[in-house]
Amino acid sequence: MGLFTSKFHDYGNDPDNEIRIAVVGRTGSGISQLIHDITGIYKHGVASGISLRPFTQEITEVTTPSTLPSLPDVGKVVFIDTPGFDFSRGNSEQDMFMRLSQWVKRRYGSKVRLTGIIYMHNIWAEELIRRPPLLTSNALQDICGPDWREKIVFVNSHWSEEVQENGDEREEHLKGSYWSFMLSKGSKMTRYEAPERQDKAVEILRHILNEPEPHQETRIAQSQLIHDATGTYEHGLISGDGLRPFTTEITAINTTLEGFPHSGKVVLIDTPGFDFMQGNTEHDRFSELAEWAKQQYGPKARLDGIIYMHNIWNEELIHRSALLTSEALENLCGVGWRRKVIFVNSHWSEKVREDR
């Protein structure tokens, strides 16, 4: 078993690979303010100053003038500023989703997919607290693709107003009600607590782009694979043709890989293999790894990914039932953990037989 992350961007399906992010939400939830905080742009109908109140009247593009200093690897970003919806006036989030979908198709064509959507919400507003869970949206699926839920970040704003003292409770309620199904399908929820601070606004953008925090190390893991990636034999890594048991303890290996983000700094986590014959399974190893990671990095740290190594000629997994869930891996990697796992078949050169 092993852990891996790499920087792979698929920012839309159009030829110029432009990053396009729509920002939606209820009227006055801070849509335009967030765009201003990220871009520093006041034109194109984006409100100036701290303006967490209604402003935008039409769907409008706002393009960053150049690469954002805090996201040097990303390049220009096109934000789609949208008018807020208002339940009290008879229009809902679904109405806005449909309007946005129609606008995107007219503007970019029917085959273009948005990179993501930021859904703004005033934490003190009552409507979504009382609404049933958001389950589906054909409009958002049309403009974001079949994995549209994973491309949406739900952002609670207006924290500084502190209308009541139960903001945390309201946020938890949303996680268990209106946004519960979305979270279970890979969506995210975060806060917009500091208007007019670009660094805080960009943190929200990172959720869409899957960009790690600055200076964050990339954490990976297994022995022969790690050696091939790093050229390192130390820390218990076997030298030579090491496609045989070697590692006996979980070990973190710091290295630098050319071409990786954050100056190429990577932490690889080498793990002992599990062995069904000796009574331990992949789930036993997942649990051991989760416990080790909590002790090493703290309970809130998340691994960037997992490489699950498998000898193509072994029989055990061929006969096992489908791997459906792992609480340990979800704790390690977050709710979208399945997207962070790569299953790698090895030992092909041995060619034991022809049937794999």
Coordinates of C-alpha atoms in Angstrom, one line a residue:
M1 CA 0.0 0.0 0.0
G2 CA 1.2 3.6 -0.5
L3 CA 0.3 7.2 -0.6
F4 CA 0.6 9.7 -3.4
T5 CA -0.5 13.1 -4.6
S6 CA 0.3 14.9 -7.8
K7 CA -0.7 18.2 -9.3
F8 CA -3.1 17.4 -12.1
H9 CA -5.3 20.3 -13.3
D10 CA -8.3 19.7 -15.6
Y11 CA -9.7 23.2 -15.7
G12 CA -12.6 22.8 -18.1
N13 CA -12.9 21.1 -21.4
D14 CA -12.4 24.0 -23.8
P15 CA -9.3 24.3 -25.9
D16 CA -7.8 27.2 -24.0
N17 CA -8.3 25.4 -20.7
E18 CA -9.5 28.6 -19.1
I19 CA -10.5 28.5 -15.4
R20 CA -14.1 29.6 -15.0
I21 CA -15.7 29.7 -11.6
A22 CA -19.3 30.8 -11.0
V23 CA -20.3 32.4 -7.7
V24 CA -23.9 32.1 -6.7
G25 CA -26.0 32.6 -3.6
R26 CA -28.9 34.4 -2.0
T27 CA -29.2 38.2 -2.4
G28 CA -26.7 40.0 -0.2
S29 CA -24.7 36.9 0.7
G30 CA -21.4 38.5 -0.4
I31 CA -21.0 37.2 -4.0
S32 CA -19.5 40.4 -5.4
Q33 CA -17.5 41.1 -2.3
L34 CA -15.8 37.7 -2.5
I35 CA -14.9 38.3 -6.2
H36 CA -13.5 41.7 -5.3
D37 CA -11.4 40.3 -2.5
I38 CA -9.8 37.7 -4.7
T39 CA -9.3 39.9 -7.8
G40 CA -9.0 43.4 -6.4
I41 CA -11.3 44.5 -9.2
Y42 CA -14.1 47.0 -8.7
K43 CA -15.2 47.4 -12.3
H44 CA -17.7 45.2 -14.2
G45 CA -20.3 45.8 -11.6
V46 CA -18.4 44.4 -8.6
A47 CA -19.1 46.3 -5.5
S48 CA -16.3 48.3 -3.8
G49 CA -15.7 48.4 -0.1
I50 CA -17.2 45.9 2.4
S51 CA -20.5 45.3 0.6
L52 CA -22.2 42.2 1.9
R53 CA -25.5 43.5 0.5
P54 CA -27.4 43.2 -2.8
F55 CA -25.4 44.6 -5.8
T56 CA -25.2 42.6 -9.0
Q57 CA -28.1 42.9 -11.4
E58 CA -26.9 40.8 -14.4
I59 CA -24.6 37.8 -14.8
T60 CA -21.1 39.3 -15.5
E61 CA -17.6 38.0 -16.1
V62 CA -14.7 39.3 -14.0
T63 CA -11.3 38.2 -15.1
T64 CA -8.2 38.5 -13.0
P65 CA -5.7 40.8 -14.8
S66 CA -2.8 38.4 -14.3
T67 CA -1.6 35.5 -12.2
L68 CA -2.7 35.8 -8.5
P69 CA 0.4 36.2 -6.3
S70 CA -0.9 33.6 -3.9
L71 CA -1.6 31.1 -6.7
P72 CA 1.3 31.4 -9.1
D73 CA 0.7 28.0 -10.7
V74 CA -2.9 28.8 -11.6
G75 CA -2.8 31.7 -14.0
K76 CA -5.8 33.9 -14.9
V77 CA -9.2 33.0 -13.5
V78 CA -12.6 34.1 -14.9
F79 CA -15.3 34.6 -12.2
I80 CA -18.9 34.6 -13.2
D81 CA -20.7 37.1 -10.9
T82 CA -24.4 36.3 -10.6
P83 CA -27.4 38.2 -9.2
G84 CA -28.6 36.7 -5.9
F85 CA -31.8 34.7 -5.7
D86 CA -34.5 35.7 -3.2
F87 CA -37.0 33.2 -1.9
S88 CA -39.2 36.0 -0.6
R89 CA -39.6 37.2 -4.2
G90 CA -40.5 33.8 -5.6
N91 CA -37.1 32.7 -7.1
S92 CA -35.0 30.0 -5.6
E93 CA -31.5 28.5 -6.0
Q94 CA -32.8 26.2 -8.7
D95 CA -34.1 29.2 -10.7
M96 CA -30.6 30.8 -10.5
F97 CA -28.9 27.5 -11.5
M98 CA -31.1 27.3 -14.6
R99 CA -30.4 30.9 -15.5
L100 CA -26.7 30.4 -15.0
S101 CA -26.7 27.2 -17.1
Q102 CA -28.4 29.0 -20.0
W103 CA -26.0 31.9 -19.8
V104 CA -22.9 29.6 -19.8
K105 CA -24.2 27.7 -22.8
R106 CA -24.8 31.0 -24.7
R107 CA -21.4 32.5 -23.7
Y108 CA -19.1 29.5 -24.1
G109 CA -21.0 26.8 -25.9
S110 CA -22.8 23.7 -24.8
K111 CA -19.7 21.5 -24.4
V112 CA -17.7 23.8 -22.0
R113 CA -17.7 22.8 -18.3
L114 CA -17.1 25.2 -15.5
T115 CA -14.2 24.5 -13.2
G116 CA -16.3 25.0 -10.1
I117 CA -19.0 26.9 -8.3
I118 CA -18.9 28.8 -5.0
Y119 CA -22.3 28.9 -3.3
M120 CA -22.5 31.8 -0.9
H121 CA -24.8 31.8 2.1
N122 CA -25.5 34.3 4.9
I123 CA -25.1 32.2 8.0
W124 CA -27.9 34.2 9.7
A125 CA -30.4 33.8 6.9
E126 CA -33.3 31.4 7.8
E127 CA -34.4 30.0 4.4
L128 CA -31.8 27.2 3.9
I129 CA -31.9 26.3 7.6
R130 CA -35.5 25.1 7.0
R131 CA -35.2 23.7 3.5
P132 CA -34.8 20.0 2.7
P133 CA -31.5 18.7 1.5
L134 CA -30.3 19.8 -1.9
L135 CA -30.2 16.5 -3.8
T136 CA -29.8 17.3 -7.5
S137 CA -29.6 19.9 -10.2
N138 CA -29.8 19.1 -13.9
A139 CA -28.7 22.6 -14.7
L140 CA -25.4 22.3 -12.6
Q141 CA -24.7 18.9 -14.0
D142 CA -25.0 20.3 -17.5
I143 CA -22.4 23.0 -16.9
C144 CA -20.1 21.2 -14.5
G145 CA -20.3 17.5 -15.6
P146 CA -21.4 14.3 -13.9
D147 CA -19.1 15.0 -10.9
W148 CA -20.7 18.5 -10.4
R149 CA -21.2 18.0 -6.6
E150 CA -17.5 17.7 -6.1
K151 CA -16.9 21.0 -7.8
I152 CA -19.1 23.1 -5.4
V153 CA -18.0 24.8 -2.2
F154 CA -20.7 26.0 0.1
V155 CA -19.5 29.2 1.8
N156 CA -21.1 30.7 4.9
S157 CA -20.6 34.4 5.2
H158 CA -21.5 37.4 7.5
W159 CA -19.9 35.9 10.5
S160 CA -18.7 39.3 11.8
E161 CA -22.3 40.5 12.2
E162 CA -22.9 37.9 14.9
V163 CA -26.7 38.4 14.9
Q164 CA -27.0 35.5 17.3
E165 CA -24.6 33.4 19.4
N166 CA -25.4 30.2 17.6
G167 CA -23.4 30.5 14.4
D168 CA -21.5 27.3 14.9
E169 CA -24.8 25.5 15.6
R170 CA -26.3 26.9 12.5
E171 CA -23.4 25.7 10.4
E172 CA -23.6 22.2 11.9
H173 CA -27.3 22.2 11.2
L174 CA -26.6 23.0 7.5
K175 CA -24.1 20.2 7.4
G176 CA -26.7 17.8 8.7
S177 CA -29.7 19.0 6.6
Y178 CA -29.6 21.2 3.5
W179 CA -26.0 20.5 2.5
S180 CA -25.8 16.9 4.0
F181 CA -26.3 15.0 0.8
M182 CA -23.9 17.3 -1.1
L183 CA -21.2 16.7 1.5
S184 CA -21.6 13.0 1.3
K185 CA -21.0 13.2 -2.5
G186 CA -17.7 15.2 -2.2
S187 CA -18.8 18.8 -1.9
K188 CA -17.2 21.0 0.7
M189 CA -18.3 23.6 3.2
T190 CA -16.2 26.5 4.5
R191 CA -16.4 30.0 5.9
Y192 CA -15.9 33.6 4.6
E193 CA -15.0 35.3 7.8
A194 CA -12.8 38.2 6.8
P195 CA -14.1 40.5 3.9
E196 CA -11.4 42.6 2.3
R197 CA -8.6 40.1 3.0
Q198 CA -7.4 38.5 -0.2
D199 CA -5.5 35.7 1.6
K200 CA -8.7 34.5 3.3
A201 CA -10.7 34.8 0.1
V202 CA -8.1 32.8 -1.8
E203 CA -8.4 30.0 0.7
I204 CA -11.9 29.5 -0.5
L205 CA -10.7 29.4 -4.1
R206 CA -8.2 26.7 -3.2
H207 CA -11.1 24.4 -2.4
I208 CA -12.3 24.6 -6.0
L209 CA -8.8 24.3 -7.5
N210 CA -7.7 21.6 -5.1
E211 CA -4.6 23.7 -4.4
P212 CA -2.7 22.9 -1.1
E213 CA -1.9 25.7 1.3
P214 CA 1.3 27.6 0.6
H215 CA 4.4 25.7 1.9
Q216 CA 2.2 22.6 2.6
E217 CA 4.2 19.4 2.0
T218 CA 2.9 16.8 -0.3
R219 CA 2.6 13.5 1.6
I220 CA 2.9 10.2 -0.2
A221 CA 4.0 6.3 0.1
Q222 CA 5.6 2.0 -1.0
S223 CA 9.2 0.9 -0.9
Q224 CA 10.2 0.0 -4.4
L225 CA 7.9 2.7 -5.9
I226 CA 9.3 5.2 -3.4
H227 CA 12.9 4.3 -4.4
D228 CA 12.0 4.7 -8.1
A229 CA 10.5 8.1 -7.5
T230 CA 13.3 9.4 -5.2
G231 CA 16.4 7.3 -5.9
T232 CA 16.6 7.0 -2.1
Y233 CA 17.8 3.8 -0.4
E234 CA 17.8 5.1 3.1
H235 CA 15.1 5.0 5.7
G236 CA 14.6 1.2 5.2
L237 CA 14.1 1.3 1.5
I238 CA 15.4 -1.8 -0.3
S239 CA 17.9 -1.3 -3.1
G240 CA 17.9 -3.1 -6.4
D241 CA 14.9 -5.1 -7.6
G242 CA 12.9 -4.8 -4.4
L243 CA 9.5 -6.3 -5.4
R244 CA 9.5 -8.4 -2.3
P245 CA 8.6 -7.8 1.4
F246 CA 10.9 -5.4 3.2
T247 CA 9.3 -2.5 5.2
T248 CA 8.4 -3.5 8.8
E249 CA 7.4 -0.1 10.2
I250 CA 5.5 2.9 8.9
T251 CA 8.2 5.5 7.9
A252 CA 8.0 9.1 6.6
I253 CA 10.6 10.0 4.0
N254 CA 11.2 13.6 3.1
T255 CA 12.3 14.2 -0.5
T256 CA 12.3 16.8 -3.3
L257 CA 10.9 15.9 -6.7
E258 CA 11.5 18.1 -9.7
G259 CA 8.4 19.5 -11.2
F260 CA 6.2 19.2 -8.1
P261 CA 4.6 22.2 -6.6
H262 CA 5.9 23.9 -3.4
S263 CA 9.5 23.6 -4.5
G264 CA 9.0 19.9 -5.0
K265 CA 8.9 19.0 -1.3
V266 CA 7.2 15.7 -0.8
V267 CA 6.7 13.5 2.2
L268 CA 6.4 9.8 1.3
I269 CA 4.9 7.4 3.8
D270 CA 6.2 3.9 3.5
T271 CA 4.0 1.2 5.0
P272 CA 4.4 -2.5 5.8
G273 CA 2.3 -4.7 3.5
F274 CA -0.7 -6.5 4.8
D275 CA -1.0 -10.3 4.4
F276 CA -4.3 -12.1 4.3
M277 CA -2.4 -15.4 5.0
Q278 CA -1.3 -14.0 8.3
G279 CA -4.7 -12.7 9.3
N280 CA -4.4 -9.0 8.5
T281 CA -6.2 -7.2 5.8
E282 CA -6.1 -3.9 3.9
H283 CA -8.6 -2.5 6.5
D284 CA -6.2 -3.4 9.4
R285 CA -3.4 -1.5 7.6
F286 CA -5.7 1.4 6.9
S287 CA -6.5 1.7 10.6
E288 CA -2.8 1.5 11.6
L289 CA -2.0 4.2 9.0
A290 CA -4.8 6.4 10.3
E291 CA -3.6 6.1 13.8
W292 CA 0.0 6.8 12.8
A293 CA -0.9 9.9 10.8
K294 CA -2.9 11.3 13.7
Q295 CA 0.0 10.9 16.0
Q296 CA 2.5 12.3 13.5
Y297 CA 0.5 15.2 12.0
G298 CA -2.4 15.8 14.3
P299 CA -6.1 14.8 14.0
K300 CA -7.0 17.5 11.5
A301 CA -4.2 16.9 9.0
R302 CA -5.2 15.3 5.7
L303 CA -3.1 13.1 3.4
D304 CA -3.0 14.3 -0.2
G305 CA -3.6 10.8 -1.7
I306 CA -3.0 7.1 -1.5
I307 CA -1.4 4.7 -3.9
Y308 CA -2.7 1.2 -3.3
M309 CA -0.1 -1.3 -4.7
H310 CA -1.1 -4.8 -5.9
N311 CA 0.8 -7.7 -7.3
I312 CA -1.2 -8.5 -10.5
W313 CA -0.5 -12.2 -10.0
N314 CA -1.9 -12.5 -6.4
E315 CA -5.2 -14.2 -6.0
E316 CA -6.7 -12.6 -2.8
L317 CA -8.1 -9.4 -4.3
I318 CA -9.4 -11.3 -7.4
H319 CA -11.7 -13.2 -5.1
R320 CA -12.6 -10.5 -2.6
S321 CA -15.8 -8.5 -2.7
A322 CA -15.8 -4.9 -3.8
L323 CA -14.1 -2.3 -1.6
L324 CA -17.0 0.0 -0.7
T325 CA -15.9 2.1 2.3
S326 CA -13.2 2.8 4.8
E327 CA -13.8 5.0 7.8
A328 CA -10.0 5.1 8.4
L329 CA -9.2 6.4 4.9
E330 CA -12.1 9.0 5.1
N331 CA -10.5 10.2 8.3
L332 CA -7.1 10.4 6.6
C333 CA -8.1 12.0 3.4
G334 CA -11.5 13.7 3.9
V335 CA -15.0 13.0 2.5
G336 CA -13.7 12.8 -1.1
W337 CA -11.1 10.1 -0.2
R338 CA -12.1 7.8 -3.0
R339 CA -10.9 10.4 -5.6
K340 CA -7.5 10.4 -3.9
V341 CA -6.8 6.7 -4.2
I342 CA -4.9 5.2 -7.1
F343 CA -4.9 1.4 -7.5
V344 CA -1.6 0.3 -9.1
N345 CA -1.0 -3.2 -10.4
S346 CA 2.7 -4.3 -10.3
H347 CA 5.0 -7.3 -11.1
W348 CA 4.0 -7.3 -14.8
S349 CA 7.5 -8.3 -15.9
E350 CA 7.2 -11.6 -14.1
K351 CA 4.3 -12.7 -16.4
V352 CA 3.3 -15.7 -14.4
R353 CA 0.5 -16.4 -16.9
E354 CA -1.5 -14.8 -19.6
D355 CA -4.9 -14.2 -18.0
R356 CA -4.5 -10.8 -16.1

